[in-house]
Each structure stands twice: as structure tokens, then as C-alpha cells.
mmCIF file with all atom_site columns, C-alpha atoms in Angstrom:
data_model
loop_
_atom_site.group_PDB
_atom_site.id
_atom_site.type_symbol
_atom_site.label_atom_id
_atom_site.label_alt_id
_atom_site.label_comp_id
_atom_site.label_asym_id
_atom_site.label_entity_id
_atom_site.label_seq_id
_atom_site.pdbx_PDB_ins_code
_atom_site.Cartn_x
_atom_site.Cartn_y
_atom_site.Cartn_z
_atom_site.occupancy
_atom_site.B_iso_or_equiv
_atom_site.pdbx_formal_charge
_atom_site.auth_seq_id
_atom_site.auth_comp_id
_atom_site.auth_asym_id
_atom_site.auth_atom_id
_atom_site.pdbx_PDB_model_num
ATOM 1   C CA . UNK A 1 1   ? -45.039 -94.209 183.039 1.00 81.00 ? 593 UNK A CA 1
ATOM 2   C CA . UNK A 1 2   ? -45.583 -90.592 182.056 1.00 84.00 ? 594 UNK A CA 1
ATOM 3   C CA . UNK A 1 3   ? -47.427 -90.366 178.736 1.00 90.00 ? 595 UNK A CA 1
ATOM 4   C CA . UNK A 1 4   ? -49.240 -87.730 176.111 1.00 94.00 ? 596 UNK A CA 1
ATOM 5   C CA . UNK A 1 5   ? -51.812 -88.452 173.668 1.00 95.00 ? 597 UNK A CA 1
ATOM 6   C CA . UNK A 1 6   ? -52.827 -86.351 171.455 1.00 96.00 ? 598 UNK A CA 1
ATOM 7   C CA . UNK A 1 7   ? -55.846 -86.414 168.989 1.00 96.00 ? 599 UNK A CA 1
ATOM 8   C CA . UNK A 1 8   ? -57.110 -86.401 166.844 1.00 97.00 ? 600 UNK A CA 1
ATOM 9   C CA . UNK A 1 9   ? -54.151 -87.097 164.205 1.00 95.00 ? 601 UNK A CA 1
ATOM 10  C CA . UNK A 1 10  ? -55.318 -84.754 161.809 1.00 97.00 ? 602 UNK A CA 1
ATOM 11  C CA . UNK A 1 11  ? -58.352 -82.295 161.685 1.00 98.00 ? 603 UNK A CA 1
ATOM 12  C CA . UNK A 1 12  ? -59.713 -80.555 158.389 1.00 98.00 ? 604 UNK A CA 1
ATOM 13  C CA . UNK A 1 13  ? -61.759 -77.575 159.087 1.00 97.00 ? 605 UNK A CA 1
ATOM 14  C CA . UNK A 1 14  ? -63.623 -75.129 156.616 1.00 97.00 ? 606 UNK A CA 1
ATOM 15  C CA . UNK A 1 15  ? -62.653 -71.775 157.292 1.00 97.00 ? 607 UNK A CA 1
ATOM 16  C CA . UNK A 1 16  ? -64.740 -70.031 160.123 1.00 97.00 ? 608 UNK A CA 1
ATOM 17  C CA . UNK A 1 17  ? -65.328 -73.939 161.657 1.00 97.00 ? 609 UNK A CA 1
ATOM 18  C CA . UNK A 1 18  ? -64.659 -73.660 165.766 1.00 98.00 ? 610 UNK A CA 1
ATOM 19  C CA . UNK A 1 19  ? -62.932 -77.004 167.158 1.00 98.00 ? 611 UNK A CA 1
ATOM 20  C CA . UNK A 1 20  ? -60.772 -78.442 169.375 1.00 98.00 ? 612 UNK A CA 1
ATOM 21  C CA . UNK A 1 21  ? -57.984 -80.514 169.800 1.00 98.00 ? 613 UNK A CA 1
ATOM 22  C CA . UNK A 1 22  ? -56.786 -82.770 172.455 1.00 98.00 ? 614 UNK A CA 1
ATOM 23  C CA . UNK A 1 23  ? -54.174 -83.636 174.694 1.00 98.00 ? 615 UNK A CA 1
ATOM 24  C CA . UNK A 1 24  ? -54.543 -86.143 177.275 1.00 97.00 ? 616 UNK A CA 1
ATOM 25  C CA . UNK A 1 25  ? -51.730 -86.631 179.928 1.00 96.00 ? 617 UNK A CA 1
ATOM 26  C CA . UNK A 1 26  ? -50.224 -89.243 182.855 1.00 93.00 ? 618 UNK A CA 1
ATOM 27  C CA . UNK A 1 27  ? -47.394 -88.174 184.813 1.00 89.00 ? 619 UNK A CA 1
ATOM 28  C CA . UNK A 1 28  ? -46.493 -88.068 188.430 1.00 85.00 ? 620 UNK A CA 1
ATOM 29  C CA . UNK A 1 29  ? -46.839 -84.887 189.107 1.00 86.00 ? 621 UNK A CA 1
ATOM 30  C CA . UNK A 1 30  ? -47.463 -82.455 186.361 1.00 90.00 ? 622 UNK A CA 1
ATOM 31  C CA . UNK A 1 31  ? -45.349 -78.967 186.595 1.00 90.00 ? 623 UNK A CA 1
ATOM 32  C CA . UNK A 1 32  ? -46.499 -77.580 183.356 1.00 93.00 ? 624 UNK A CA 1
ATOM 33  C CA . UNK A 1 33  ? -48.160 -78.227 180.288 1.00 96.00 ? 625 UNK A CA 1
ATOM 34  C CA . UNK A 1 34  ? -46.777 -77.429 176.684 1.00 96.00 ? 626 UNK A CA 1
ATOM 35  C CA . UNK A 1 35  ? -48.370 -76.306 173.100 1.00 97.00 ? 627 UNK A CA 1
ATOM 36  C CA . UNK A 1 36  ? -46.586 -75.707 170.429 1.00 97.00 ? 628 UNK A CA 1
ATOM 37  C CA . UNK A 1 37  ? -47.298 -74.960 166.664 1.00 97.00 ? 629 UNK A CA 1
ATOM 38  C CA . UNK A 1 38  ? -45.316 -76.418 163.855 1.00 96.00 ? 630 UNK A CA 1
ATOM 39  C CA . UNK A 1 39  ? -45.006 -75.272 160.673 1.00 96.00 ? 631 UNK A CA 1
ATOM 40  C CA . UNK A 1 40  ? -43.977 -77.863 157.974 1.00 90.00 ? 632 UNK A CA 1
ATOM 41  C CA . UNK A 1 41  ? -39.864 -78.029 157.682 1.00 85.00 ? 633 UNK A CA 1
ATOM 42  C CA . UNK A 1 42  ? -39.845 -75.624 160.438 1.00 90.00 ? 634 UNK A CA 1
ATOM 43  C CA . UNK A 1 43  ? -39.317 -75.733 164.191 1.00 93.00 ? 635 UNK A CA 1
ATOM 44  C CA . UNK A 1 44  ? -41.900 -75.720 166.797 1.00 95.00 ? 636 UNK A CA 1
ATOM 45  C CA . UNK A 1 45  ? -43.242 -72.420 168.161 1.00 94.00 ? 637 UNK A CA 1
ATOM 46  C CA . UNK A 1 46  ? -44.046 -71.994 171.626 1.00 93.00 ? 638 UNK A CA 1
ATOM 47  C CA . UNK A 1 47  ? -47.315 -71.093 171.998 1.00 95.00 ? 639 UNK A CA 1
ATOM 48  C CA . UNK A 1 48  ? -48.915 -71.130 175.812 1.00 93.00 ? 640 UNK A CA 1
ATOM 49  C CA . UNK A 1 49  ? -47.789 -72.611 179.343 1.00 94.00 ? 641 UNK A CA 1
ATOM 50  C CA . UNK A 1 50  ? -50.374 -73.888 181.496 1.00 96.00 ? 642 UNK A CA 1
ATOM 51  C CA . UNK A 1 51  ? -49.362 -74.892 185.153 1.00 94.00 ? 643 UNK A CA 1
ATOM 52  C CA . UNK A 1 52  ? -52.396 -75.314 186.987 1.00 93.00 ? 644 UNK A CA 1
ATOM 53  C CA . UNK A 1 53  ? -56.035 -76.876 186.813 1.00 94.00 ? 645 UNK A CA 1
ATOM 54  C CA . UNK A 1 54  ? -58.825 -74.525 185.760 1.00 96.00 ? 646 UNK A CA 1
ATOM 55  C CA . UNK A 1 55  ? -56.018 -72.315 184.086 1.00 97.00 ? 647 UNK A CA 1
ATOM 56  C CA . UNK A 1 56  ? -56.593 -70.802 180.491 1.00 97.00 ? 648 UNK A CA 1
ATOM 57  C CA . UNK A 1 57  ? -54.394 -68.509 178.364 1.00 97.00 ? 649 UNK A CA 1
ATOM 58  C CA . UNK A 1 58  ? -55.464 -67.136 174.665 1.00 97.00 ? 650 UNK A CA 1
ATOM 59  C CA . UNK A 1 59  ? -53.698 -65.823 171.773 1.00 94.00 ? 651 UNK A CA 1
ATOM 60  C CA . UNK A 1 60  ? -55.566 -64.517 169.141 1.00 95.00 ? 652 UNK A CA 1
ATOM 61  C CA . UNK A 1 61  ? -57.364 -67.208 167.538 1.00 97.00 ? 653 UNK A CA 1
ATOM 62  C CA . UNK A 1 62  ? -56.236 -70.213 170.131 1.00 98.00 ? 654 UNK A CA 1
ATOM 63  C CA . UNK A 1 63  ? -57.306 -70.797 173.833 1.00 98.00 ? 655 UNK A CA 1
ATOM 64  C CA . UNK A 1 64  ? -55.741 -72.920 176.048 1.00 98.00 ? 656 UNK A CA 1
ATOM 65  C CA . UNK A 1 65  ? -57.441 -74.885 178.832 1.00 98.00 ? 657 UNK A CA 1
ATOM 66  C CA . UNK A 1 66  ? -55.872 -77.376 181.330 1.00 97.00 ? 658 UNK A CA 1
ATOM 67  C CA . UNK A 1 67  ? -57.574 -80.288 183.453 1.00 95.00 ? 659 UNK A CA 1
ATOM 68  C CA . UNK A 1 68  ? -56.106 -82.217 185.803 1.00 93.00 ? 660 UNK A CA 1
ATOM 69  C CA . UNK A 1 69  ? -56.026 -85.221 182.691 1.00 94.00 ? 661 UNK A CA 1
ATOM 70  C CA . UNK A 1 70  ? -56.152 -83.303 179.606 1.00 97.00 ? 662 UNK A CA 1
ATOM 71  C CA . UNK A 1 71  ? -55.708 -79.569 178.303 1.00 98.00 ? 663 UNK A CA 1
ATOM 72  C CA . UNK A 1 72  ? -57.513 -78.967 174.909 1.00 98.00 ? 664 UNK A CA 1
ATOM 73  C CA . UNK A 1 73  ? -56.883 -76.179 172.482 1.00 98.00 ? 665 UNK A CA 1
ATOM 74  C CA . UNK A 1 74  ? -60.175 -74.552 170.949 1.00 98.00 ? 666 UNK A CA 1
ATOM 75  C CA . UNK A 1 75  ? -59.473 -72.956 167.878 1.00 97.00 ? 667 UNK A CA 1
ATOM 76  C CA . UNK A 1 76  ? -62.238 -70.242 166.681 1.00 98.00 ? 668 UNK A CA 1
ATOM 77  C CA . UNK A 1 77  ? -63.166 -69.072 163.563 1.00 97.00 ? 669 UNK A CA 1
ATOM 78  C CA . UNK A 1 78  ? -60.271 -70.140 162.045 1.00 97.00 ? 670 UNK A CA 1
ATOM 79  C CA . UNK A 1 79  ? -58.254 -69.487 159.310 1.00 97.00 ? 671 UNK A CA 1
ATOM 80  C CA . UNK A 1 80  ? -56.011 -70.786 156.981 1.00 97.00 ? 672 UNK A CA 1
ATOM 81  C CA . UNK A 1 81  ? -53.148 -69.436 157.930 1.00 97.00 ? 673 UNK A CA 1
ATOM 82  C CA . UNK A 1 82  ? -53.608 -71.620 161.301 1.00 97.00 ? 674 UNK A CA 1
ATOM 83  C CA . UNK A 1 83  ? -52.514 -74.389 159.470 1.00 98.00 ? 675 UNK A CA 1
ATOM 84  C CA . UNK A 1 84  ? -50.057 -76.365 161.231 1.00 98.00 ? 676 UNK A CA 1
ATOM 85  C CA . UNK A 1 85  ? -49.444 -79.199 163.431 1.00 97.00 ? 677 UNK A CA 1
ATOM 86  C CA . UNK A 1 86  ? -50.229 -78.460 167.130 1.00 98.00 ? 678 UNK A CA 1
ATOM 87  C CA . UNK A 1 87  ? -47.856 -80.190 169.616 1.00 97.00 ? 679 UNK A CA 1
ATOM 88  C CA . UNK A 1 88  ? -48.082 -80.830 173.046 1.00 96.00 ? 680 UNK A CA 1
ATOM 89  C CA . UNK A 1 89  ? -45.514 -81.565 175.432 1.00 95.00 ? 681 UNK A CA 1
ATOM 90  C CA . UNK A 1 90  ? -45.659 -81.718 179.761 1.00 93.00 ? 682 UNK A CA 1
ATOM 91  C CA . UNK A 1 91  ? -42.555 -81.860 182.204 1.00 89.00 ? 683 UNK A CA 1
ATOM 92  C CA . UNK A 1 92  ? -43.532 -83.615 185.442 1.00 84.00 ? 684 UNK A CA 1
ATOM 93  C CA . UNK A 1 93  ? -42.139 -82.577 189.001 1.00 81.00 ? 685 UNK A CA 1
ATOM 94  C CA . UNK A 1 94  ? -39.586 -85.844 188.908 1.00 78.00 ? 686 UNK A CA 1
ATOM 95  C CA . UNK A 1 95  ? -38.391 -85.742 185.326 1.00 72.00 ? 687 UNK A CA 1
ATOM 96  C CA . UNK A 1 96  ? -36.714 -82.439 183.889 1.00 74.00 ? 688 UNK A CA 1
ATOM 97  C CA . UNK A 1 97  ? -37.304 -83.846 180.387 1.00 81.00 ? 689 UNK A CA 1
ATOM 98  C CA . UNK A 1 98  ? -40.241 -82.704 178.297 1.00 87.00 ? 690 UNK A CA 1
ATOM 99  C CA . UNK A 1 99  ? -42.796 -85.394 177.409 1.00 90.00 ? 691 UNK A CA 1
ATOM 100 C CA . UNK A 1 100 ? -43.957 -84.920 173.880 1.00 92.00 ? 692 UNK A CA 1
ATOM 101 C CA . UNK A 1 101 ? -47.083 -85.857 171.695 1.00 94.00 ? 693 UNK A CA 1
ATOM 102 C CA . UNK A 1 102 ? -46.874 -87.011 168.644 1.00 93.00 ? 694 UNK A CA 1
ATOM 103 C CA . UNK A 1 103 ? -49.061 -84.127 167.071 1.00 95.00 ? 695 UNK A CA 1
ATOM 104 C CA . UNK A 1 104 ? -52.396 -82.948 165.771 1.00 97.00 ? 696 UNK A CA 1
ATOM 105 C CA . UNK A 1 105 ? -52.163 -82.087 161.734 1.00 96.00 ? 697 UNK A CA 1
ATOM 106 C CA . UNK A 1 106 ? -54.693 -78.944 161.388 1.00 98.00 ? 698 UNK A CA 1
ATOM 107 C CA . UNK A 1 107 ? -55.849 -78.144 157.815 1.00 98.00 ? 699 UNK A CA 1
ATOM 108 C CA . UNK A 1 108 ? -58.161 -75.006 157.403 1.00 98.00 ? 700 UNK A CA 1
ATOM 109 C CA . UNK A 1 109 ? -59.634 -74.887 153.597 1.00 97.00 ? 701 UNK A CA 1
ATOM 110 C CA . UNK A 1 110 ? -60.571 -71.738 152.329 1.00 95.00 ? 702 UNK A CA 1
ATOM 111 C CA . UNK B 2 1   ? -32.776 -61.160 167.519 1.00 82.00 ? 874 UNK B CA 1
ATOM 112 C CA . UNK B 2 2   ? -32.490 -63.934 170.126 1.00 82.00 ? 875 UNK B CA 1
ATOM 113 C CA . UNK B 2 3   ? -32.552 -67.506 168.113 1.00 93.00 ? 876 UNK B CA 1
ATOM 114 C CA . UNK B 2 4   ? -31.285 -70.964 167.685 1.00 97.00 ? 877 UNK B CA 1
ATOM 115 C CA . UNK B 2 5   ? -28.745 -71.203 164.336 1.00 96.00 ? 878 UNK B CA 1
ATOM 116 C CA . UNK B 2 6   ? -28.369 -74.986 163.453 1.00 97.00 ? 879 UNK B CA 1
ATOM 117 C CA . UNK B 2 7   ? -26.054 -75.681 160.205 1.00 97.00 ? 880 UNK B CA 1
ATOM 118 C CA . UNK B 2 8   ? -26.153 -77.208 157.951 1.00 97.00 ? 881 UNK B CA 1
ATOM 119 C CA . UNK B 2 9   ? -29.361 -77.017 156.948 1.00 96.00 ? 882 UNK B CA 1
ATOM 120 C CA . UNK B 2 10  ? -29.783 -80.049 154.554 1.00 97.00 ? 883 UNK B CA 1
ATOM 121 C CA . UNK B 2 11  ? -27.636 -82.730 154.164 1.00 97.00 ? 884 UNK B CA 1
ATOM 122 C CA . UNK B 2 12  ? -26.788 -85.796 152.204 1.00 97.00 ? 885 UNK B CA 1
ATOM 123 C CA . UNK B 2 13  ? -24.420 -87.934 153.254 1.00 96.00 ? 886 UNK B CA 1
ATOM 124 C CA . UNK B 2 14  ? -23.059 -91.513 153.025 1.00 97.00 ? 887 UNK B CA 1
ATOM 125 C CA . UNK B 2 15  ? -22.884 -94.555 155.547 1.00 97.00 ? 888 UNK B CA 1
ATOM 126 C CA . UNK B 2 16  ? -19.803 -94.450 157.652 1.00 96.00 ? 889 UNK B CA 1
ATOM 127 C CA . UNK B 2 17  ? -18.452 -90.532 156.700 1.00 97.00 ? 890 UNK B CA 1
ATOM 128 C CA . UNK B 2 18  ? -18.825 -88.605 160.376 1.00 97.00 ? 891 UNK B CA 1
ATOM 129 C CA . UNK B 2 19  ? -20.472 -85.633 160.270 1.00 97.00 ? 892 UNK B CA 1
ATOM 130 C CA . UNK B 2 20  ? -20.980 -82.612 162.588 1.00 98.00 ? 893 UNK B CA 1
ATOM 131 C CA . UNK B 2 21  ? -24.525 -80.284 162.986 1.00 98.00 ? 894 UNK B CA 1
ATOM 132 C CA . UNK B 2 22  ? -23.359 -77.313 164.660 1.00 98.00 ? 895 UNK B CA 1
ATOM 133 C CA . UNK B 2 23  ? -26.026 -75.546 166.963 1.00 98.00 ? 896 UNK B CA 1
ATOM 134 C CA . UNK B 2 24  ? -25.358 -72.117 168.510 1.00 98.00 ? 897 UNK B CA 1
ATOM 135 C CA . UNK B 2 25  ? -27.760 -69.587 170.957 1.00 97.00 ? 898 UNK B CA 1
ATOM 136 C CA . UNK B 2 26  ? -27.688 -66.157 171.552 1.00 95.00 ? 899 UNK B CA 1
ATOM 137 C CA . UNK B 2 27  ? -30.153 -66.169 174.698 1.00 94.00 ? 900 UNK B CA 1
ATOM 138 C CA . UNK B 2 28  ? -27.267 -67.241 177.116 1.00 94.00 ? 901 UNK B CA 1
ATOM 139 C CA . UNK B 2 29  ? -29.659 -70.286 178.330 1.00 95.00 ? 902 UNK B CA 1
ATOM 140 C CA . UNK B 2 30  ? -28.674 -72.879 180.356 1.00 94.00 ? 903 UNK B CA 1
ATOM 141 C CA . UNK B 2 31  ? -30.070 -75.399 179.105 1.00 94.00 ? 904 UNK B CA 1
ATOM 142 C CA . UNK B 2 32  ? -29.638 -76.912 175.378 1.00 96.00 ? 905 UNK B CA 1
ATOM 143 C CA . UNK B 2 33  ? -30.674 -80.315 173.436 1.00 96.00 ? 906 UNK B CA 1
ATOM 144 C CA . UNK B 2 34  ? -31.121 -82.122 170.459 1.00 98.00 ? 907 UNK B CA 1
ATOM 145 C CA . UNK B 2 35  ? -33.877 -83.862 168.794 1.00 97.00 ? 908 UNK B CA 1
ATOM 146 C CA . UNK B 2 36  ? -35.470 -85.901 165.999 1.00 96.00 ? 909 UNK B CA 1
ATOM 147 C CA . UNK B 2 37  ? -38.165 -85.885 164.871 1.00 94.00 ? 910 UNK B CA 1
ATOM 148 C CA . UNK B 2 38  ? -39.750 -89.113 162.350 1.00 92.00 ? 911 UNK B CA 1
ATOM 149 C CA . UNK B 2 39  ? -43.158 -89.009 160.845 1.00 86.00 ? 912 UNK B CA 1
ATOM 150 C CA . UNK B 2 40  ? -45.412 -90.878 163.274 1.00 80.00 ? 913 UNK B CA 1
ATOM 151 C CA . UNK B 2 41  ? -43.021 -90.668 166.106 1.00 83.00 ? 914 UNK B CA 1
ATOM 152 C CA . UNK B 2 42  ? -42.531 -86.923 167.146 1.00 82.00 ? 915 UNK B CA 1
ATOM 153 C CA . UNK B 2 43  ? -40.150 -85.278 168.405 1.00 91.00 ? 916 UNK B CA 1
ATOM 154 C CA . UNK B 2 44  ? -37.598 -87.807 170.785 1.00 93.00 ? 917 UNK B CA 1
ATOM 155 C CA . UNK B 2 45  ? -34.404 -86.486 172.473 1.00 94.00 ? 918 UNK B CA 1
ATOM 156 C CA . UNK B 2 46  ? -31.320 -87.897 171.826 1.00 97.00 ? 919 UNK B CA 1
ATOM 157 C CA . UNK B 2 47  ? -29.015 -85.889 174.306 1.00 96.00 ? 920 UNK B CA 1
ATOM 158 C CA . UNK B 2 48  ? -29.532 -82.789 176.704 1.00 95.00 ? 921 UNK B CA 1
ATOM 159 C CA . UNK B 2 49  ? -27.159 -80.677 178.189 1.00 96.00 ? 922 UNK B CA 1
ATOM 160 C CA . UNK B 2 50  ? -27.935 -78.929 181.852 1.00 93.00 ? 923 UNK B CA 1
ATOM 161 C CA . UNK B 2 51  ? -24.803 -76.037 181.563 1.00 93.00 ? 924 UNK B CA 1
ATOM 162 C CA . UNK B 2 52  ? -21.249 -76.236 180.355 1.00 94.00 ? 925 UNK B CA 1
ATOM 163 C CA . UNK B 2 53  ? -19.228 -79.426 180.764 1.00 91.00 ? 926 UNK B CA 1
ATOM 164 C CA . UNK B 2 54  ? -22.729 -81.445 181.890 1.00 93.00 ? 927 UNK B CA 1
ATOM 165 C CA . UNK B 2 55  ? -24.572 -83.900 179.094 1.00 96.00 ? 928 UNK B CA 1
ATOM 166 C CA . UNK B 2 56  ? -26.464 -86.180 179.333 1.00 94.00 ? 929 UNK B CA 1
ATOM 167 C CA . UNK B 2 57  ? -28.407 -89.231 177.526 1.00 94.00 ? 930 UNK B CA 1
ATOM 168 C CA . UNK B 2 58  ? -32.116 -88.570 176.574 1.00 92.00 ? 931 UNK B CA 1
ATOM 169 C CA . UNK B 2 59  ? -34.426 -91.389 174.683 1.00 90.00 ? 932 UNK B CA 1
ATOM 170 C CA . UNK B 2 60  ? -32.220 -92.111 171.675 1.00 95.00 ? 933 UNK B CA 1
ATOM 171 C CA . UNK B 2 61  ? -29.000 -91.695 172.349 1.00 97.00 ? 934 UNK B CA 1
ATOM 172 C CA . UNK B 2 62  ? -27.419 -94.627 170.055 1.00 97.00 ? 935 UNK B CA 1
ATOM 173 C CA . UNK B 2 63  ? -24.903 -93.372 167.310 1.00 97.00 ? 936 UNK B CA 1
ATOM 174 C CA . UNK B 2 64  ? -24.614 -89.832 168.528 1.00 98.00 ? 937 UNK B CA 1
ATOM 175 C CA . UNK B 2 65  ? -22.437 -87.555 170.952 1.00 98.00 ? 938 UNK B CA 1
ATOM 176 C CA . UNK B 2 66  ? -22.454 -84.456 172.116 1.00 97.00 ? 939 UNK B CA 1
ATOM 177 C CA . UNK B 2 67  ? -20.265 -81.626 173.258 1.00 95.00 ? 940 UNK B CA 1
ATOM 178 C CA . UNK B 2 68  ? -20.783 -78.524 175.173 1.00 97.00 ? 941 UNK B CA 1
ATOM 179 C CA . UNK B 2 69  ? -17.610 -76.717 175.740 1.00 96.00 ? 942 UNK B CA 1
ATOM 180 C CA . UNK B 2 70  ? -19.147 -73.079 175.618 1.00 96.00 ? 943 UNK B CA 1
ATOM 181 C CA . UNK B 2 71  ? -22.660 -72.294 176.946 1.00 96.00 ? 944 UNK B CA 1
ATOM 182 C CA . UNK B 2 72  ? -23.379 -70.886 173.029 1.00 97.00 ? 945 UNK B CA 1
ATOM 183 C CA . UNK B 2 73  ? -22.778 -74.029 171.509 1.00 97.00 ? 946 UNK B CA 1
ATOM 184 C CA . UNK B 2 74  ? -24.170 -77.622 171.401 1.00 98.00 ? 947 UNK B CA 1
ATOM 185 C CA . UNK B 2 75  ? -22.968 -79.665 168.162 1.00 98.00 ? 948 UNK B CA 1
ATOM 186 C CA . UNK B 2 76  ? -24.325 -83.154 167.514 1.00 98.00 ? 949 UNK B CA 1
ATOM 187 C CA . UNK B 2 77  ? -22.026 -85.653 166.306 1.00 98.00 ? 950 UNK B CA 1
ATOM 188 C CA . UNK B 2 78  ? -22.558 -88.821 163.944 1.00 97.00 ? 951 UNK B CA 1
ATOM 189 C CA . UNK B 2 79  ? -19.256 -90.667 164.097 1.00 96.00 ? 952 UNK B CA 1
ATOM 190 C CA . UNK B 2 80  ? -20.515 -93.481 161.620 1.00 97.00 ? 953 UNK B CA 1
ATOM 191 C CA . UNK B 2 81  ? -23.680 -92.575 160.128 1.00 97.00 ? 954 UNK B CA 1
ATOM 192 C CA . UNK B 2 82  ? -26.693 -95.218 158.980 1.00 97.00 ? 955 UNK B CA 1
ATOM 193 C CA . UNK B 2 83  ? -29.656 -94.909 156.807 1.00 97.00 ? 956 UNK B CA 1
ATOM 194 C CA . UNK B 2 84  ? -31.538 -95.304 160.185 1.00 96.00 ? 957 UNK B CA 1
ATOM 195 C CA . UNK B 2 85  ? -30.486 -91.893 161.072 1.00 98.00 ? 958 UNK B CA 1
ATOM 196 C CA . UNK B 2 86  ? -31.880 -90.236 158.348 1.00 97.00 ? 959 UNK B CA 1
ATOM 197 C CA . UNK B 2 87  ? -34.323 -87.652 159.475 1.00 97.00 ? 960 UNK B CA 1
ATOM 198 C CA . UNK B 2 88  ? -34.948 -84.306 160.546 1.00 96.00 ? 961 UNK B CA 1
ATOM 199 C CA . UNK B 2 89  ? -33.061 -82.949 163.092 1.00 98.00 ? 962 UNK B CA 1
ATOM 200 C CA . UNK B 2 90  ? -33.755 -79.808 165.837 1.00 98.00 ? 963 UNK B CA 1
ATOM 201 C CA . UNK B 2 91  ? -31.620 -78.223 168.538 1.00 98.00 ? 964 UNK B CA 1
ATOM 202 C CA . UNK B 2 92  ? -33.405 -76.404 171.400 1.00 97.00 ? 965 UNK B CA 1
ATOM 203 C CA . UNK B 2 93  ? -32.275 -74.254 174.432 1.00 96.00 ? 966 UNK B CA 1
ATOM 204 C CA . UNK B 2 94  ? -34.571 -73.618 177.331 1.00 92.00 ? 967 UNK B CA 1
ATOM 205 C CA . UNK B 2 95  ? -35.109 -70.886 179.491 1.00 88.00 ? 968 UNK B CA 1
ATOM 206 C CA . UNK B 2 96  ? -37.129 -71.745 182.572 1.00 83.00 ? 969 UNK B CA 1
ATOM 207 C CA . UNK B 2 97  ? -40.068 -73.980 181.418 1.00 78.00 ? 970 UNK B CA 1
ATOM 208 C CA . UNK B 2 98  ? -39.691 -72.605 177.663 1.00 85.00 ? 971 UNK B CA 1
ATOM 209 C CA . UNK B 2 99  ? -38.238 -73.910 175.238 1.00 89.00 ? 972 UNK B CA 1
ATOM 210 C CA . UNK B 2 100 ? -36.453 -72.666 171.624 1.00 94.00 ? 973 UNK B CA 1
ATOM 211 C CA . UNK B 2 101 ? -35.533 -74.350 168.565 1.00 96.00 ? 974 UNK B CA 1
ATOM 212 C CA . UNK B 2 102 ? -33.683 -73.881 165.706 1.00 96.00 ? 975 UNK B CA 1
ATOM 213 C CA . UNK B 2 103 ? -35.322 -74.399 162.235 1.00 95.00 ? 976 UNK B CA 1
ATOM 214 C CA . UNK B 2 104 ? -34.124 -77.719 161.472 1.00 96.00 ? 977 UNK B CA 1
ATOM 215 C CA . UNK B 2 105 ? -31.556 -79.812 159.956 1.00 97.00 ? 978 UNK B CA 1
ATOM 216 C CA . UNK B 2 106 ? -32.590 -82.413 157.108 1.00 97.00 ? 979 UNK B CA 1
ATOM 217 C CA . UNK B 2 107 ? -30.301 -85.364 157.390 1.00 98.00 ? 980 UNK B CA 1
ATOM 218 C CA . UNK B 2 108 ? -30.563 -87.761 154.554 1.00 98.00 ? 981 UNK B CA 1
ATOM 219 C CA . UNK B 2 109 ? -27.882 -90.816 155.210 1.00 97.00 ? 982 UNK B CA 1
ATOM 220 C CA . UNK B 2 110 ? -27.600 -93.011 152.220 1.00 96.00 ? 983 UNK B CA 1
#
């Protein structure tokens, strides 16, 4: 059964703290891999496709990196306006339908 | 500016009175769905459409329908609403691999 796991739950940094977060993945065959950033009471915004092993993509403060099991998103010196949740969704080759993780709450303190 | 309208954007409501969330695109994609999205659960799909004319069922389809007479529009329909259908609600269209959704309607069904 295709699955995503994310973790942690929830992460509390101090401003200027690197980290990562984690998504973990089983499908069939995976034709790309999601993240997304939610803001609270607002709908998720697409943040980086990753569609291949090895591949990496960066926006600002986020990177994007993609195993064949897991992609993570490293988050550097951040701040706290990259509070949000983080979500992570992957469509396989045999299902059209996005597969979606329940989420990774990011807090930043000042 | 290209975007997903949903409307209304919070509402309270009682057991049993139908209701209607309207959901509209300006992108001229394809593909449109709906979700909700309960603490602890993430996001779930209730239906999906492919184009005009074509729906179909996604995870949680129970107690809603869908129509999608125009390739603009995608309204969600809760013929006899329950307290178990309280939540918050997105609509999404997709372009290629990416996907875009609206800010959100708060259902509250008392």
C-alpha cells in the first residue's frame, strides 16, 4: 500500500537553528515527490517537485533532497517567518491521486 | 492573477439543511478536487474531477457530490449535513504534477 510519513510532528527551532524534516515514502513506483508549506487557516503552497533520486531543488531558505525512500527538507538559518506546517505529498506511476502526509508543525522563536 | 476562489468562506450550519461550497479557477486546468483536512489526519480527498463531465470518488466520498459542468467550476455538495462533517474544507486544480488550492472553507455543522 502506498504510504508517507512524515516527522517529526512538530519541530521548535531558535532562530538561526539549521534542521531538517522528514518524509519517508512506499509506493510502487514513485513519479514525483511533493512539499508544500501551510500557513495556519490557509491553503497549502507548493513549494518544490522532486522526480528523481539524487535530485535537489532550493528556495531561499529550504532545500529539497530526494532518496529512493525518503526526501528531507533542510531548513537553514531560519527564521520566523518560516513558520508553518511543511507537507509532503507523492503520486506513484499507477495511482493519479496524490498521497499526502499528515504534516510537520515548524515553530521558529525569535 | 491565476487562483482558486472557494465561497463561502466560513460557515455554520445545521444537521440536515444542504449546502453548496462553490469553487472556481482561472488557470483553465484540467484537473480539479476537493479536500478535508482534520487535525491529525491531513489532508484526504473526497472527490476529483479529470475534465468536464468526468468525477470521480477519492478516499472519503460519503455524504458529498460533486459537479463539473464547466471546466471553471467544481462545487461540493452536502445534501444532509452531520456534525461529522465539520471541518475545513480546500478545493485544488492541477496543472501537470502541480497542484493549487483555494484558501479554505471552514465548515462548522451543528
Amino acid at each position: 500500500e502506498d504510504q508517507v510519513t512524515q516527522s517529526p510532528e512538530a519541530l521548535r527551532l531558535q532562530e538561526g537553528e539549521s534542521s531538517s524534516l522528514n518524509c519517508s515514502y512506499t509506493v510502487s513506483g514513485l513519479r514525483g515527490l511533493f512539499w508544500y508549506r501551510q500557513d495556519p487557516g490557509k491553503g497549502p503552497e507548493f513549494l518544490f517537485t522532486l522526480y528523481s533520486a539524487g535530485e535537489e531543488k532550493e528556495k531561499e531558505r529550504l532545500k529539497a533532497t530526494l532518496t529512493k525512500k525518503e526526501s528531507f527538507l533542510h531548513i537553514t538559518a531560519p527564521k520566523p517567518e518560516d513558520s508553518a506546517t511543511y507537507l509532503c505529498a507523492v503520486l506513484s506511476d499507477s495511482n493519479y491521486q496524490l498521497i499526502w502526509g499528515a504534516g510537520t508543525k515548524l515553530i521558529i522563536k525569535p | 492573477e491565476a487562483q482558486v476562489t472557494q465561497n463561502p468562506r466560513y460557515l455554520i450550519t445545521v444537521t440536515g439543511k444542504k449546502l453548496t461550497v462553490t469553487c472556481s479557477q482561472n488557470m483553465n486546468h484540467e484537473y480539479m478536487s476537493w479536500y478535508r483536512q482534520d487535525p491529525g489526519l491531513g489532508l484526504r480527498q473526497i472527490y476529483y474531477s479529470m475534465n468536464v463531465e468526468v468525477t470521480d470518488k477519492g478516499d472519503v466520498p460519503e455524504g458529498y457530490k460533486v459537479s463539473r459542468k464547466e471546466k471553471r467550476n467544481f462545487p461540493l455538495i452536502l445534501e444532509s449535513p452531520s456534525p461529522n462533517q465539520t471541518s475545513l474544507y480546500f478545493c485544488a486544480s492541477r496543472i501537470l504534477d502541480t497542484q493549487y488550492f483555494g484558501p479554505g472553507t471552514r465548515l462548522t455543522v451543528l
